[in-house]
C-alpha angles and dihedrals in degrees: 000000000000114000116237118276090243094054090050091048093053091045090051092055090051093047094049091050092051089051090056096251109160100163126054126184115202127197110198123250144136102246093050093048096108091052094045092050092050091049091048090054090049091050091050088053090053096248094122143352119256128213126184126203129175094213118064095208090055090046092053094051092044088057089046091053092048090052094046088053091060105269125107112244138184130194124211127201138171122243133287123024089357089077093047090055088066091062098096092051092044093051091049091049092047095052094042093047095240116156101231119171114217120194120186129181116224140181117257113280092251090069096055112110094014100099093255113166117271092001124137136141102287094168107105092000090145094054132239095319095071125053114225119207109203103208130191100152142043088244090057091052093048089052095059103116121246152256103047099213094149133036113304128187120208111192109191120198106217123190127194137306092066099177128045123246091248131037113275112247129204112265138189110262122215119239114267132214109239119236112269116247121214119237107249114217121201124212090258132250123339106205118221121198141189123278119071116074098253138192129186117227116202115191129180114325094003092143128211091299090086093055093045093054093045092051095045092050097036094238130146113261120219100195124175116220094255095045096098089227105076095118136099135039097296094060111097124211099204101034097130092053092047091054088075091061136071094281091060091053091056096059112118104171136028129193110201127204126177125353114314108199109142105079135058090197089059091047090051090048091055090049096052114119092214094057125083109223120202115187125200105209116249134187126277136076095268105039123188108282115156117191111274094015124133125222120229126180107199115019110198128183104229101181118100093235138023121284124261105326092206090069094056093039091055091054093045093050093048091047094052093047094047092046090055092049091051092049091050092049093050092046088058093057113108096220140034112286131200087248089059090051092052092047094048093048092051092046090054092056111098125207108287092023128131127236122183112195127200125226127256118039103350097065091045091049088050091049090060098039106039111098110213108250125223120280110269094035094082121170117203108236117186128187134166097242099149089094097352096226125156091233120124098355097144090047091050090050093049091049094047091049092048088054093056125087119270112271095034115137105239123192135172127196120197141146124255095256090050089049093049092046091065103031092131086071087077091060102095126161120238093256097048121112110255124198129211100257132157112202112202114200119188097204115203095155097249149008107327096174092069091059088064095049132073094277090058093064116120093251090065096047095113094064100027103092096046097044105030113005089054099181111203105183089210121165105233091186091058092048091051091047090054089053092043091241118144113247133193125186119208132181104183140049094247091052090048093048091050093049092050092047093056111048115182097210127249121049113329135166127222110194113201110197112220134158133242090205109109094006093124092049092048091051091050090050091052091050091048090057089067092064099040110134095010 
């Protein structure tokens, strides 16, 4: 016998609270009305914070951003296609190892396969990566195993009536006992010793452990912007360009943390038969595991002093010289470039600030331009690198900013196609929490990254613009005006620096006008700088 919708709704609130969920994103619907009303009452009582979005894909990525920022978030949808619209955010969370809680309302099981409106098979809708708990009773909900460290899908069968006879009022909620969390034991220390010429690769969400090992051992650190370890004197700004030179050919061992996804040179390094690859396991359903690599849990530098200092010094010297050559080349350009936009955005981020970076070109531009700051002046850099799609980037940024303390400087950097892909994220109701967030959009009217890949070669010029360049000619100022979001258009580095130095508060968009013309040639010139004099 299915429990009443209202009993299931109250049980859900209790279960979410025990799981540590403090943020809930609701997409409106009829079938999920009992759940939404119960969550509203809990929010009015101060037990959680509620967010409402009209687009489920936006809602999913908002919840993802809140969770990546350190909170625990759930997203609630009604039945049918509403659940399917969460799929991009769920896939990103699964591959990045982010513990997102998905709650979907469903018809009772007896209506499945009968042609009932908005009814499909929601059990297992996210595939084998995500467990679905099909729930029609309070006992079913209580039996869902804890803790929810990875993505979990709660599919609640709700029968009519879906709204109570009287309006639901806020109520005082009793304290709850949080779910117990098992103590996770690693395999112990894996000692690393001198000998092979070693580098440390820190991909997305690598944490400070990568930096600490690199500094203890005296090894070069190849840290992506969203690694959490791109600080200190061992972190190199131009590592992926230097890999094409003689130093890259001399590498004999690599220790990998996190999820490195930005660089083909790094991928080729991890595939080399003459390089020993040691991988520290990370989260996500498909962790980094190159062929021939060996997994280690707790790499520890056991020598009493750092490894050969000449190895690190050679990388540092090459990095400084190449960085200066890149800066000189960009300073010679007659107009604002995407590299300038990335550099200015990173420079505007103070210690303790948040930067959310979109996929495609912007995060790679940032990787080349961002100078590693000193240890202790860490900036939180977030990117959706689980599957590295352009989906939901504004929503992720809004969620991440909402999860940060008041007064934090929050920035986002994303391309124009990424911005347009998630423009519904700017549609917020008057009662919705709004963060202070400056969204910087280098607008080159299309997909610049493809001009730097194989399909951007001259022999494919006839089809390039239609298939890959995809110019849109969209007026970002008009879009922002429709969403009542302040917009500023800049065309030079001084204008951009001034705009970033004077945020207005709330969500605002700074559009930096750049050009795709000559981008491939500029990129080739930058790569060529790495091999000058070899």
